[in-house]
mmCIF file of C-alpha atoms in Angstrom:
data_model
loop_
_atom_site.group_PDB
_atom_site.id
_atom_site.type_symbol
_atom_site.label_atom_id
_atom_site.label_comp_id
_atom_site.label_asym_id
_atom_site.label_seq_id
_atom_site.Cartn_x
_atom_site.Cartn_y
_atom_site.Cartn_z
ATOM 1 C CA MET A 1239 0.000 -0.012 0.037
ATOM 2 C CA LYS A 1240 1.009 3.639 -0.471
ATOM 3 C CA LEU A 1241 1.537 5.987 2.245
ATOM 4 C CA THR A 1242 2.688 9.583 2.427
ATOM 5 C CA VAL A 1243 5.421 10.260 4.599
ATOM 6 C CA ASN A 1244 6.731 13.770 5.198
ATOM 7 C CA GLY A 1245 5.281 14.621 2.012
ATOM 8 C CA ASP A 1246 7.114 11.551 -0.175
ATOM 9 C CA THR A 1247 5.261 8.715 -1.356
ATOM 10 C CA ILE A 1248 6.322 5.332 -0.086
ATOM 11 C CA ASP A 1249 5.293 1.693 -0.658
ATOM 12 C CA VAL A 1250 5.024 -0.564 2.536
ATOM 13 C CA THR A 1251 3.644 -4.004 2.746
ATOM 14 C CA ALA A 1252 0.167 -4.223 4.474
ATOM 15 C CA PRO A 1253 -0.291 -4.929 7.372
ATOM 16 C CA CYS A 1254 1.699 -2.156 8.773
ATOM 17 C CA THR A 1255 1.594 -0.452 12.165
ATOM 18 C CA ILE A 1256 3.178 2.872 13.071
ATOM 19 C CA GLN A 1257 5.709 0.940 14.724
ATOM 20 C CA ASP A 1258 6.384 -1.167 11.701
ATOM 21 C CA LEU A 1259 6.816 2.036 9.539
ATOM 22 C CA LEU A 1260 9.192 3.377 12.055
ATOM 23 C CA MET A 1261 11.339 0.258 11.955
ATOM 24 C CA HIS A 1262 11.067 0.252 8.027
ATOM 25 C CA LEU A 1263 12.553 3.685 8.253
ATOM 26 C CA ASP A 1264 15.123 3.174 10.664
ATOM 27 C CA MET A 1265 13.553 5.571 13.149
ATOM 28 C CA ALA A 1266 12.410 3.084 15.761
ATOM 29 C CA THR A 1267 14.955 4.140 18.396
ATOM 30 C CA GLY A 1268 14.898 7.872 17.629
ATOM 31 C CA ARG A 1269 12.852 10.418 19.505
ATOM 32 C CA VAL A 1270 10.241 11.541 17.166
ATOM 33 C CA ALA A 1271 6.586 12.316 17.231
ATOM 34 C CA VAL A 1272 4.005 11.154 14.720
ATOM 35 C CA GLU A 1273 0.934 12.409 13.145
ATOM 36 C CA VAL A 1274 -1.467 10.471 11.163
ATOM 37 C CA ASN A 1275 -3.913 12.309 8.879
ATOM 38 C CA ARG A 1276 -3.184 15.462 11.035
ATOM 39 C CA GLU A 1277 -4.018 13.551 14.422
ATOM 40 C CA ILE A 1278 -1.296 13.082 16.958
ATOM 41 C CA ALA A 1279 -0.589 9.312 17.217
ATOM 42 C CA PRO A 1280 0.635 8.912 20.713
ATOM 43 C CA ARG A 1281 3.734 6.668 21.228
ATOM 44 C CA SER A 1282 1.721 4.224 23.224
ATOM 45 C CA SER A 1283 -0.517 3.548 20.141
ATOM 46 C CA HIS A 1284 2.407 2.918 17.806
ATOM 47 C CA ARG A 1285 2.457 -0.891 18.311
ATOM 48 C CA GLU A 1286 -1.401 -1.223 17.686
ATOM 49 C CA THR A 1287 -2.171 1.355 15.113
ATOM 50 C CA GLN A 1288 -2.671 -0.040 11.736
ATOM 51 C CA LEU A 1289 -1.955 2.416 8.816
ATOM 52 C CA ARG A 1290 -4.160 2.345 5.804
ATOM 53 C CA ASP A 1291 -3.589 2.710 2.037
ATOM 54 C CA GLY A 1292 -3.259 6.571 1.507
ATOM 55 C CA ASP A 1293 -2.600 7.671 4.994
ATOM 56 C CA ASN A 1294 -0.838 10.980 5.219
ATOM 57 C CA ILE A 1295 1.972 10.521 8.049
ATOM 58 C CA GLU A 1296 4.263 13.143 9.431
ATOM 59 C CA ILE A 1297 7.401 12.248 11.535
ATOM 60 C CA VAL A 1298 9.102 15.182 13.235
ATOM 61 C CA HIS A 1299 11.991 15.682 15.726
ATOM 62 C CA ALA A 1300 13.670 18.377 17.520
ATOM 63 C CA ILE A 1301 16.408 20.363 15.643
ATOM 64 C CA GLY A 1302 18.449 23.509 16.190
ATOM 65 C CA GLY A 1303 16.327 26.631 16.281
ATOM 66 C CA GLY A 1304 15.866 30.082 17.924
ATOM 67 C CA MET B 700 26.509 39.828 46.950
ATOM 68 C CA SER B 701 24.639 41.320 50.049
ATOM 69 C CA HIS B 702 21.103 41.307 48.271
ATOM 70 C CA THR B 703 19.633 38.005 47.502
ATOM 71 C CA ASP B 704 17.700 37.913 44.391
ATOM 72 C CA LYS B 705 14.407 35.857 44.029
ATOM 73 C CA PRO B 706 15.043 33.046 41.210
ATOM 74 C CA LEU B 707 13.094 33.359 37.895
ATOM 75 C CA THR B 708 10.079 31.174 38.162
ATOM 76 C CA LEU B 709 8.479 29.797 35.006
ATOM 77 C CA ALA B 710 5.446 27.324 35.164
ATOM 78 C CA GLY B 711 6.233 26.371 38.712
ATOM 79 C CA LYS B 712 9.940 25.765 38.085
ATOM 80 C CA THR B 713 12.794 28.012 39.465
ATOM 81 C CA TYR B 714 15.726 29.105 37.563
ATOM 82 C CA GLN B 715 18.909 30.566 38.893
ATOM 83 C CA SER B 716 19.914 31.697 35.356
ATOM 84 C CA ARG B 717 17.836 34.380 33.687
ATOM 85 C CA LEU B 718 19.463 33.708 30.240
ATOM 86 C CA ILE B 719 17.649 31.458 27.887
ATOM 87 C CA ILE B 720 19.552 30.560 24.758
ATOM 88 C CA GLY B 721 18.738 29.082 21.369
ATOM 89 C CA SER B 722 20.020 26.108 19.389
ATOM 90 C CA GLY B 723 19.905 27.338 15.839
ATOM 91 C CA LYS B 724 23.014 28.481 13.548
ATOM 92 C CA TYR B 725 25.730 26.467 15.423
ATOM 93 C CA LYS B 726 28.406 24.727 13.520
ATOM 94 C CA SER B 727 27.750 21.538 15.727
ATOM 95 C CA PHE B 728 25.634 20.152 18.418
ATOM 96 C CA GLU B 729 28.785 19.976 20.524
ATOM 97 C CA GLU B 730 29.504 23.732 20.031
ATOM 98 C CA ASN B 731 25.853 24.386 20.968
ATOM 99 C CA LEU B 732 26.370 22.380 24.143
ATOM 100 C CA ALA B 733 29.694 24.149 25.101
ATOM 101 C CA ALA B 734 27.950 27.399 24.523
ATOM 102 C CA LEU B 735 25.060 26.342 26.658
ATOM 103 C CA GLU B 736 27.402 25.403 29.483
ATOM 104 C CA ALA B 737 29.235 28.613 29.315
ATOM 105 C CA SER B 738 26.228 30.668 29.191
ATOM 106 C CA GLY B 739 24.744 28.955 32.546
ATOM 107 C CA ALA B 740 21.530 28.915 30.767
ATOM 108 C CA GLU B 741 19.090 26.098 32.223
ATOM 109 C CA MET B 742 16.666 26.531 29.417
ATOM 110 C CA ILE B 743 17.353 26.056 25.563
ATOM 111 C CA THR B 744 14.764 26.686 22.713
ATOM 112 C CA VAL B 745 14.564 24.142 19.939
ATOM 113 C CA ALA B 746 12.447 24.052 16.587
ATOM 114 C CA ILE B 747 10.325 21.153 15.592
ATOM 115 C CA ARG B 748 10.864 19.938 11.915
ATOM 116 C CA ARG B 749 10.170 16.942 9.830
ATOM 117 C CA VAL B 750 12.792 14.054 9.988
ATOM 118 C CA ASN B 751 14.627 13.623 6.952
ATOM 119 C CA LEU B 752 13.666 10.126 5.772
ATOM 120 C CA GLY B 753 17.189 9.414 4.371
ATOM 121 C CA GLN B 754 18.840 10.100 7.706
ATOM 122 C CA HIS B 755 20.913 7.558 9.190
ATOM 123 C CA LYS B 756 19.926 6.211 12.619
ATOM 124 C CA ASP B 757 23.457 6.882 13.858
ATOM 125 C CA GLN B 758 23.375 10.371 13.056
ATOM 126 C CA PRO B 759 23.280 12.406 16.363
ATOM 127 C CA ASN B 760 20.106 13.753 17.524
ATOM 128 C CA LEU B 761 19.820 17.210 19.362
ATOM 129 C CA LEU B 762 18.168 15.706 22.460
ATOM 130 C CA GLU B 763 20.708 13.224 22.768
ATOM 131 C CA VAL B 764 23.432 15.904 22.932
ATOM 132 C CA ILE B 765 21.448 18.275 25.060
ATOM 133 C CA SER B 766 19.574 16.265 27.637
ATOM 134 C CA PRO B 767 16.155 17.137 28.719
ATOM 135 C CA ASP B 768 16.980 15.722 32.007
ATOM 136 C CA ARG B 769 19.499 18.463 32.670
ATOM 137 C CA TYR B 770 18.103 21.262 30.728
ATOM 138 C CA THR B 771 14.451 22.553 30.262
ATOM 139 C CA ILE B 772 13.798 22.218 26.486
ATOM 140 C CA LEU B 773 11.696 25.121 25.300
ATOM 141 C CA PRO B 774 10.200 23.876 21.872
ATOM 142 C CA ASN B 775 9.155 26.842 19.574
ATOM 143 C CA THR B 776 6.895 27.462 16.531
ATOM 144 C CA ALA B 777 9.453 29.210 14.631
ATOM 145 C CA GLY B 778 8.520 29.300 10.987
ATOM 146 C CA CYS B 779 4.819 29.343 11.686
ATOM 147 C CA TYR B 780 2.712 32.085 9.901
ATOM 148 C CA THR B 781 -0.853 31.029 11.001
ATOM 149 C CA ALA B 782 -2.318 30.212 14.623
ATOM 150 C CA ALA B 783 -3.411 26.803 13.322
ATOM 151 C CA ASP B 784 0.311 25.925 12.394
ATOM 152 C CA ALA B 785 1.636 27.059 15.549
ATOM 153 C CA VAL B 786 -0.977 25.050 17.410
ATOM 154 C CA ARG B 787 -0.205 21.884 15.446
ATOM 155 C CA THR B 788 3.711 22.425 16.150
ATOM 156 C CA CYS B 789 3.077 22.809 19.856
ATOM 157 C CA ARG B 790 0.888 19.548 19.908
ATOM 158 C CA MET B 791 3.613 17.797 18.077
ATOM 159 C CA ALA B 792 6.219 19.002 20.468
ATOM 160 C CA ARG B 793 4.211 17.848 23.550
ATOM 161 C CA GLU B 794 4.073 14.407 22.015
ATOM 162 C CA LEU B 795 7.711 14.494 21.095
ATOM 163 C CA LEU B 796 8.886 15.581 24.723
ATOM 164 C CA ASP B 797 6.378 13.184 26.511
ATOM 165 C CA GLY B 798 3.578 15.604 27.603
ATOM 166 C CA HIS B 799 5.958 18.369 28.404
ATOM 167 C CA LYS B 800 3.488 21.544 28.302
ATOM 168 C CA LEU B 801 6.107 24.479 28.084
ATOM 169 C CA VAL B 802 6.286 25.959 24.711
ATOM 170 C CA LYS B 803 7.548 29.374 22.924
ATOM 171 C CA LEU B 804 4.815 30.604 20.722
ATOM 172 C CA GLU B 805 5.805 32.804 17.910
ATOM 173 C CA VAL B 806 3.628 33.331 14.868
ATOM 174 C CA LEU B 807 5.179 35.378 12.274
ATOM 175 C CA GLY B 808 3.699 37.918 9.871
ATOM 176 C CA ASP B 809 6.283 38.596 7.452
ATOM 177 C CA GLN B 810 9.736 36.838 6.025
ATOM 178 C CA LYS B 811 11.555 40.140 5.765
ATOM 179 C CA THR B 812 11.025 41.625 9.232
ATOM 180 C CA LEU B 813 10.156 38.327 11.129
ATOM 181 C CA TYR B 814 7.655 40.570 13.011
ATOM 182 C CA PRO B 815 4.996 38.896 15.037
ATOM 183 C CA ASP B 816 1.524 38.485 13.566
ATOM 184 C CA VAL B 817 -0.039 39.754 16.830
ATOM 185 C CA THR B 818 -3.681 38.811 15.792
ATOM 186 C CA GLU B 819 -2.666 35.230 14.902
ATOM 187 C CA THR B 820 -0.481 35.168 18.123
ATOM 188 C CA LEU B 821 -3.511 36.194 20.266
ATOM 189 C CA ALA B 822 -5.725 33.400 18.592
ATOM 190 C CA ALA B 823 -3.056 30.661 19.003
ATOM 191 C CA ALA B 824 -2.354 31.830 22.583
ATOM 192 C CA GLU B 825 -6.041 31.436 23.480
ATOM 193 C CA GLN B 826 -6.227 27.908 21.843
ATOM 194 C CA LEU B 827 -3.060 26.833 23.610
ATOM 195 C CA VAL B 828 -3.804 28.001 27.044
ATOM 196 C CA ALA B 829 -7.306 26.355 26.560
ATOM 197 C CA ASP B 830 -5.348 22.984 25.704
ATOM 198 C CA GLY B 831 -3.347 23.144 28.906
ATOM 199 C CA PHE B 832 -0.030 24.497 27.645
ATOM 200 C CA ASP B 833 2.373 26.730 29.390
ATOM 201 C CA VAL B 834 2.860 29.667 26.880
ATOM 202 C CA MET B 835 5.857 31.901 26.646
ATOM 203 C CA VAL B 836 4.949 34.133 23.852
ATOM 204 C CA TYR B 837 6.994 36.163 21.613
ATOM 205 C CA THR B 838 5.334 39.380 20.569
ATOM 206 C CA SER B 839 6.006 42.850 19.597
ATOM 207 C CA ASP B 840 6.853 45.684 22.014
ATOM 208 C CA ASP B 841 3.267 47.087 22.167
ATOM 209 C CA PRO B 842 2.219 47.331 25.719
ATOM 210 C CA LEU B 843 -1.296 46.887 25.164
ATOM 211 C CA ILE B 844 -0.771 43.440 23.451
ATOM 212 C CA ALA B 845 1.519 42.395 26.046
ATOM 213 C CA LYS B 846 -1.150 42.745 28.582
ATOM 214 C CA ARG B 847 -3.754 41.085 26.523
ATOM 215 C CA LEU B 848 -1.354 38.144 26.239
ATOM 216 C CA GLU B 849 -0.895 38.025 29.877
ATOM 217 C CA GLU B 850 -4.718 38.139 30.563
ATOM 218 C CA ILE B 851 -5.115 35.247 28.090
ATOM 219 C CA GLY B 852 -3.143 33.219 30.456
ATOM 220 C CA CYS B 853 0.447 33.117 28.941
ATOM 221 C CA ILE B 854 2.921 32.410 31.632
ATOM 222 C CA ALA B 855 5.493 34.830 30.270
ATOM 223 C CA VAL B 856 5.337 37.673 27.764
ATOM 224 C CA MET B 857 8.480 38.041 25.649
ATOM 225 C CA PRO B 858 8.700 41.393 23.442
ATOM 226 C CA LEU B 859 11.255 41.780 20.947
ATOM 227 C CA GLY B 860 14.120 44.216 21.437
ATOM 228 C CA ALA B 861 14.522 44.532 17.686
ATOM 229 C CA PRO B 862 13.862 42.084 14.771
ATOM 230 C CA ILE B 863 14.937 38.503 15.029
ATOM 231 C CA GLY B 864 18.635 38.102 14.143
ATOM 232 C CA SER B 865 19.254 41.633 13.718
ATOM 233 C CA GLY B 866 21.417 42.266 16.743
ATOM 234 C CA LEU B 867 20.039 45.980 16.903
ATOM 235 C CA GLY B 868 19.722 45.900 20.533
ATOM 236 C CA ILE B 869 16.806 47.347 22.594
ATOM 237 C CA ARG B 870 15.173 49.798 20.134
ATOM 238 C CA ASN B 871 12.404 50.972 22.236
ATOM 239 C CA PRO B 872 13.463 50.784 26.062
ATOM 240 C CA TYR B 873 10.251 53.110 26.761
ATOM 241 C CA ASN B 874 7.919 50.510 25.421
ATOM 242 C CA ILE B 875 9.726 47.779 27.547
ATOM 243 C CA ARG B 876 9.536 49.931 30.696
ATOM 244 C CA MET B 877 5.772 50.250 29.992
ATOM 245 C CA ILE B 878 5.215 46.527 29.492
ATOM 246 C CA LEU B 879 7.136 45.887 32.818
ATOM 247 C CA GLU B 880 5.121 48.517 34.779
ATOM 248 C CA ASN B 881 1.856 46.809 33.876
ATOM 249 C CA ALA B 882 2.989 42.982 33.914
ATOM 250 C CA THR B 883 2.411 40.632 36.673
ATOM 251 C CA VAL B 884 3.947 37.727 34.678
ATOM 252 C CA PRO B 885 7.834 37.417 33.797
ATOM 253 C CA ILE B 886 8.780 39.598 30.948
ATOM 254 C CA ILE B 887 11.628 38.373 29.043
ATOM 255 C CA VAL B 888 13.211 40.221 26.096
ATOM 256 C CA ASP B 889 13.401 37.718 22.888
ATOM 257 C CA ALA B 890 15.057 38.895 19.956
ATOM 258 C CA GLY B 891 17.403 41.943 19.093
ATOM 259 C CA VAL B 892 20.269 41.384 21.358
ATOM 260 C CA GLY B 893 23.489 41.866 19.405
ATOM 261 C CA THR B 894 26.013 42.162 22.008
ATOM 262 C CA PRO B 895 26.410 41.822 25.985
ATOM 263 C CA SER B 896 25.617 45.463 26.629
ATOM 264 C CA ASP B 897 22.321 45.005 24.810
ATOM 265 C CA ALA B 898 21.310 42.120 27.250
ATOM 266 C CA THR B 899 22.440 44.360 30.018
ATOM 267 C CA ILE B 900 20.213 47.360 29.078
ATOM 268 C CA ALA B 901 17.328 44.778 28.989
ATOM 269 C CA MET B 902 18.138 43.500 32.530
ATOM 270 C CA GLU B 903 18.789 46.971 33.753
ATOM 271 C CA LEU B 904 15.274 48.049 32.486
ATOM 272 C CA GLY B 905 13.918 45.358 35.062
ATOM 273 C CA CYS B 906 13.396 42.571 32.675
ATOM 274 C CA ASP B 907 12.985 38.980 34.191
ATOM 275 C CA GLY B 908 15.271 37.390 31.398
ATOM 276 C CA VAL B 909 16.638 37.523 28.120
ATOM 277 C CA LEU B 910 16.350 35.103 25.303
ATOM 278 C CA MET B 911 18.865 35.106 22.423
ATOM 279 C CA ASN B 912 20.267 32.839 19.562
ATOM 280 C CA THR B 913 22.133 34.487 16.803
ATOM 281 C CA ALA B 914 24.101 36.983 19.123
ATOM 282 C CA ILE B 915 25.963 33.859 20.778
ATOM 283 C CA ALA B 916 25.804 31.494 17.616
ATOM 284 C CA GLU B 917 27.085 33.736 15.245
ATOM 285 C CA ALA B 918 29.873 35.327 17.302
ATOM 286 C CA ASN B 919 33.205 34.499 15.955
ATOM 287 C CA ASN B 920 33.619 32.576 19.201
ATOM 288 C CA PRO B 921 30.263 31.338 20.412
ATOM 289 C CA VAL B 922 31.435 29.773 23.578
ATOM 290 C CA LEU B 923 33.268 32.936 24.612
ATOM 291 C CA MET B 924 30.268 35.032 23.810
ATOM 292 C CA ALA B 925 28.035 32.895 25.785
ATOM 293 C CA SER B 926 30.237 33.433 28.842
ATOM 294 C CA ALA B 927 30.129 37.260 28.175
ATOM 295 C CA MET B 928 26.513 37.052 27.925
ATOM 296 C CA ARG B 929 26.057 35.346 31.230
ATOM 297 C CA LYS B 930 28.007 38.097 33.021
ATOM 298 C CA ALA B 931 25.966 40.801 31.063
ATOM 299 C CA VAL B 932 22.477 39.396 32.147
ATOM 300 C CA GLU B 933 24.029 38.913 36.022
ATOM 301 C CA SER B 934 25.381 42.463 35.788
ATOM 302 C CA GLY B 935 22.255 44.206 34.402
ATOM 303 C CA ARG B 936 20.165 42.121 37.013
ATOM 304 C CA GLU B 937 22.343 43.240 39.967
ATOM 305 C CA ALA B 938 22.286 47.002 38.674
ATOM 306 C CA TRP B 939 18.532 46.902 38.579
ATOM 307 C CA LEU B 940 18.368 45.547 42.100
ATOM 308 C CA ALA B 941 20.892 47.828 43.204
ATOM 309 C CA GLY B 942 19.068 50.862 41.752
ATOM 310 C CA ARG B 943 20.909 53.312 39.561
ATOM 311 C CA MET B 944 21.959 57.005 40.485
ATOM 312 C CA PRO B 945 19.645 59.703 39.122
ATOM 313 C CA ARG B 946 20.811 61.303 35.756
ATOM 314 C CA LYS B 947 21.858 64.976 36.267
ATOM 315 C CA LEU B 948 22.475 67.640 33.688
ATOM 316 C CA TYR B 949 25.597 69.062 35.609
ATOM 317 C CA ALA B 950 28.493 67.663 37.551
ATOM 318 C CA SER B 951 28.564 66.689 41.091
ATOM 319 C CA ALA B 952 31.979 66.581 42.695
ATOM 320 C CA SER B 953 32.933 63.343 44.186
ATOM 321 C CA SER B 954 35.514 64.649 46.543
ATOM 322 C CA PRO B 955 34.495 67.007 49.375
ATOM 323 C CA ILE B 956 35.154 70.760 49.060
ATOM 324 C CA ASP B 957 35.695 71.185 52.863
ATOM 325 C CA GLY B 958 39.477 70.808 53.921
ATOM 326 C CA THR B 959 41.137 71.981 50.747
ATOM 327 C CA PHE B 960 44.547 73.773 51.622
ATOM 328 C CA PHE B 961 44.714 75.749 48.551
#
């Protein structure tokens, strides 16, 4: 299925949870926050939340800024 | 020092340092951390951005170098031009930092001046306060808007001294004084400081703190400048507590006239 992640379209194999996606992207251990279709996906829900074809996902982190 | 100062309190937490620094424009996380240590600051502001999908997992992460256990992380909404984007950014930050409620709200109006869009800022502040955030808000040096932001429930109001990154100093000290006179929450000058004397002026006016990024990060030696800023903020604070002498138009001799032998 196709997902939009940080503006890029990627293909993943269904079924795919948020945790699966983060592992696929090599981000499972990083300190990130995730939004699915503009709703915050709490970290505690990453293992059970199934992503669906066409979902729009944002993954953010903290960077330098003033 | 014979006078004991009260610490700065923000959202129930006390800080010995009245300097808050940024994490932008540094050459490396290590340089940023060294500047943070030299500055004595206990709070550092960070931006929230998309993770680069190509990023290697062994690439260092800002929060691994600058530990949230040791420093208060102040996520900011830099780059937001609407209330909706700012609120969304704060919610992402709260999730990122495990429920951390303290945020620096800034909603910009224009790319050239980076002046705050005060109507969007007011709207975002209302939503964030209602949503349980502790909001430190960047705003213009308009005393009426500063008071409105306090009434909305912001825990600190942060007027600019001059445009972000300009290093022009405190352009309107009289407005800052009016803001201070009416305030019951901490007033922190955010933006405009270029050199330590600017920070001292802000503190001499009676500000509760100073937030700066570029003045340290773009110095030739950021770590040394961070140390200079620490002293400048402390110096200005002590001068304010001490109370300066009145200004006079004419001279006033420091040595007594009595007892002269000529």
